[in-house]
């Protein structure tokens, strides 16, 4: 790869701030991808603690069980990039708090679990700042059906997933599909921040 | 009227509908939907009044749990 383009991209990303609502299967893996890509500032919000069941798909490790997810994630992200600027919010965000918590963010990633909470967050963020991009996920459960994972754009909202399979007894969340959507969310964030990529041969 | 609904040109037998009217006409009863009309979010409590007119673009995005 052209080293100059790589450095230009990393330089641009280092000045950007991305908010992540939720640090579970989507949020932890999306944050790791963004940190590796060079995004310089991340705001991490999650009230939950790491449980043994989370290790089947979330970016945490055995010795971190019991710790606040935002603290454990911050530690893991700093092992990727010691210079990352991280803001950790160990709380359950209501609409008003979410708007305030992510006020300085260029993009917000919706990485919550519950569908009602997703709807609340998305509506609140879009109503507060129309035009500020929100990258959400819907339909990440189970395995296979890779081709059903779609990226749908509407105004400044992006929704990634199959918009069909919610997590339930027949459709557990599993590492590959959850991780795929988390990385697609990070990929959309990069396109928003860097602009569309020039295609080969163009 | 003819609108662009989820990216598809869609003709509905009415001159104007509310957001809820469009959802009903399509038979969409998913419990959690985010609706945008011409790129602006329409909160759930405005679905009974927010109009959708000929030429508008409406997107309905379906949310299910999992994160």
Short mmCIF file of C-alpha atoms in Angstrom, two decimals, chain A residues 33-201:
data_model
loop_
_atom_site.label_atom_id
_atom_site.label_comp_id
_atom_site.label_asym_id
_atom_site.label_seq_id
_atom_site.Cartn_x
_atom_site.Cartn_y
_atom_site.Cartn_z
CA UNK A 33 -11.16 -2.12 14.84
CA UNK A 34 -11.40 1.66 15.15
CA UNK A 35 -8.39 1.79 17.49
CA UNK A 36 -6.32 -0.36 15.13
CA UNK A 37 -7.34 1.84 12.20
CA UNK A 38 -6.06 4.90 14.05
CA UNK A 39 -9.14 6.73 15.35
CA UNK A 40 -7.67 8.92 18.08
CA UNK A 41 -10.56 9.61 20.45
CA UNK A 42 -13.23 7.18 21.62
CA UNK A 43 -16.11 7.66 24.05
CA UNK A 44 -17.15 4.31 25.56
CA UNK A 45 -20.47 3.96 27.41
CA UNK A 46 -21.74 0.77 29.07
CA UNK A 47 -23.14 0.04 32.55
CA UNK A 48 -22.41 -3.69 32.46
CA UNK A 49 -19.61 -5.89 33.81
CA UNK A 50 -17.72 -8.65 31.98
CA UNK A 51 -19.31 -12.08 32.57
CA UNK A 52 -17.89 -15.51 31.65
CA UNK A 53 -20.63 -15.86 28.98
CA UNK A 54 -19.37 -12.73 27.21
CA UNK A 55 -16.03 -14.32 26.32
CA UNK A 56 -17.59 -16.29 23.45
CA UNK A 57 -17.80 -13.13 21.34
CA UNK A 58 -16.72 -9.97 23.16
CA UNK A 59 -13.23 -8.44 23.20
CA UNK A 60 -12.45 -9.37 26.81
CA UNK A 61 -10.31 -11.98 28.57
CA UNK A 62 -10.74 -14.48 31.41
CA UNK A 63 -8.96 -12.43 34.04
CA UNK A 64 -11.27 -9.47 33.29
CA UNK A 65 -14.47 -11.23 34.40
CA UNK A 66 -16.29 -9.09 36.96
CA UNK A 67 -14.79 -5.80 35.86
CA UNK A 68 -16.69 -2.92 34.30
CA UNK A 69 -16.71 -3.44 30.53
CA UNK A 70 -15.65 0.14 29.82
CA UNK A 71 -12.61 -0.23 32.11
CA UNK A 72 -11.60 -3.63 30.73
CA UNK A 73 -12.08 -2.39 27.16
CA UNK A 74 -10.03 0.74 27.79
CA UNK A 75 -7.22 -1.46 29.10
CA UNK A 76 -7.34 -3.71 26.02
CA UNK A 77 -7.48 -0.78 23.60
CA UNK A 78 -4.44 0.82 25.24
CA UNK A 79 -2.54 -2.40 24.60
CA UNK A 80 -3.17 -1.68 20.90
CA UNK A 81 -2.40 2.05 21.09
CA UNK A 82 -1.03 3.50 24.32
CA UNK A 83 -1.72 7.02 23.07
CA UNK A 84 -5.48 6.62 22.60
CA UNK A 85 -7.67 9.28 24.18
CA UNK A 86 -10.51 7.39 25.89
CA UNK A 87 -13.54 8.63 27.79
CA UNK A 88 -15.28 5.89 29.80
CA UNK A 89 -18.87 6.24 31.00
CA UNK A 90 -19.94 3.32 33.24
CA UNK A 91 -23.65 4.11 33.11
CA UNK A 92 -26.93 3.24 31.43
CA UNK A 93 -27.65 6.17 29.11
CA UNK A 94 -31.15 7.57 28.80
CA UNK A 95 -31.95 9.78 25.80
CA UNK A 96 -30.88 13.00 27.50
CA UNK A 97 -27.62 11.57 28.85
CA UNK A 98 -26.79 9.98 25.49
CA UNK A 99 -27.15 13.29 23.70
CA UNK A 100 -24.85 14.97 26.23
CA UNK A 101 -22.33 12.11 26.42
CA UNK A 102 -21.76 12.05 22.66
CA UNK A 103 -22.07 15.80 22.03
CA UNK A 104 -18.45 16.12 20.83
CA UNK A 105 -18.43 12.97 18.69
CA UNK A 106 -18.13 13.11 14.90
CA UNK A 107 -19.99 9.79 14.59
CA UNK A 108 -21.91 7.62 17.09
CA UNK A 109 -22.00 3.83 16.87
CA UNK A 110 -25.18 2.25 18.27
CA UNK A 111 -24.01 -0.98 19.87
CA UNK A 112 -26.76 -1.65 22.40
CA UNK A 113 -28.43 -4.99 23.01
CA UNK A 114 -32.10 -4.23 23.56
CA UNK A 115 -34.26 -3.17 20.60
CA UNK A 116 -36.21 -0.60 22.63
CA UNK A 117 -32.97 0.97 23.81
CA UNK A 118 -31.65 1.04 20.22
CA UNK A 119 -34.77 2.87 19.03
CA UNK A 120 -34.61 5.37 21.90
CA UNK A 121 -30.95 6.14 21.29
CA UNK A 122 -31.21 6.46 17.50
CA UNK A 123 -34.28 8.73 17.64
CA UNK A 124 -32.72 10.91 20.34
CA UNK A 125 -29.38 11.33 18.54
CA UNK A 126 -30.93 12.04 15.12
CA UNK A 127 -33.47 14.49 16.56
CA UNK A 128 -30.78 16.32 18.53
CA UNK A 129 -28.29 16.69 15.70
CA UNK A 130 -29.78 15.96 12.27
CA UNK A 131 -26.98 15.20 9.84
CA UNK A 132 -24.52 13.81 12.43
CA UNK A 133 -23.96 10.19 11.38
CA UNK A 134 -25.27 7.31 13.51
CA UNK A 135 -24.13 3.78 12.64
CA UNK A 136 -26.54 1.22 14.10
CA UNK A 137 -26.93 -2.55 14.02
CA UNK A 138 -30.04 -4.73 13.76
CA UNK A 139 -30.15 -8.46 13.13
CA UNK A 140 -26.86 -10.06 14.14
CA UNK A 141 -27.95 -13.30 15.79
CA UNK A 142 -27.09 -16.86 14.85
CA UNK A 143 -24.56 -18.11 12.33
CA UNK A 144 -24.17 -18.30 8.56
CA UNK A 145 -26.44 -16.28 6.27
CA UNK A 146 -23.52 -13.94 5.64
CA UNK A 147 -25.12 -12.63 2.47
CA UNK A 148 -28.17 -11.43 4.41
CA UNK A 149 -26.03 -8.88 6.27
CA UNK A 150 -26.86 -5.61 4.59
CA UNK A 151 -25.77 -1.99 4.96
CA UNK A 152 -28.80 0.30 4.62
CA UNK A 153 -28.44 4.07 4.55
CA UNK A 154 -31.15 6.63 5.19
CA UNK A 155 -30.11 10.24 5.60
CA UNK A 156 -27.36 10.26 8.23
CA UNK A 157 -28.43 6.87 9.64
CA UNK A 158 -26.74 3.61 8.66
CA UNK A 159 -28.26 0.29 9.80
CA UNK A 160 -26.19 -2.88 9.44
CA UNK A 161 -27.46 -6.43 9.82
CA UNK A 162 -30.25 -8.59 8.46
CA UNK A 163 -32.99 -6.52 10.20
CA UNK A 164 -34.64 -9.85 10.98
CA UNK A 165 -32.89 -12.20 13.38
CA UNK A 166 -33.08 -10.91 16.94
CA UNK A 167 -31.23 -12.73 19.69
CA UNK A 168 -33.50 -15.38 21.22
CA UNK A 169 -33.39 -19.02 22.30
CA UNK A 170 -33.10 -20.28 18.71
CA UNK A 171 -30.70 -17.56 17.60
CA UNK A 172 -27.84 -17.03 20.04
CA UNK A 173 -25.32 -14.29 19.42
CA UNK A 174 -22.12 -15.89 18.10
CA UNK A 175 -18.66 -14.49 17.56
CA UNK A 176 -18.39 -14.56 13.74
CA UNK A 177 -21.68 -12.86 12.86
CA UNK A 178 -21.54 -10.38 15.75
CA UNK A 179 -17.90 -9.62 14.92
CA UNK A 180 -18.67 -9.24 11.23
CA UNK A 181 -21.33 -6.63 11.92
CA UNK A 182 -19.09 -4.86 14.46
CA UNK A 183 -16.36 -4.60 11.81
CA UNK A 184 -18.86 -3.45 9.19
CA UNK A 185 -19.89 -0.71 11.61
CA UNK A 186 -16.23 0.32 11.99
CA UNK A 187 -15.83 0.18 8.21
CA UNK A 188 -18.79 2.52 7.71
CA UNK A 189 -17.31 4.89 10.32
CA UNK A 190 -14.08 5.03 8.30
CA UNK A 191 -16.00 5.79 5.11
CA UNK A 192 -17.85 8.58 6.89
CA UNK A 193 -14.63 10.06 8.30
CA UNK A 194 -12.35 9.55 5.30
CA UNK A 195 -14.86 9.76 2.46
CA UNK A 196 -15.45 7.03 -0.11
CA UNK A 197 -12.38 5.11 -1.20
CA UNK A 198 -11.05 5.59 -4.70
CA UNK A 199 -11.76 2.41 -6.60
CA UNK A 200 -9.01 0.42 -8.24
CA UNK A 201 -8.51 1.43 -11.85
#
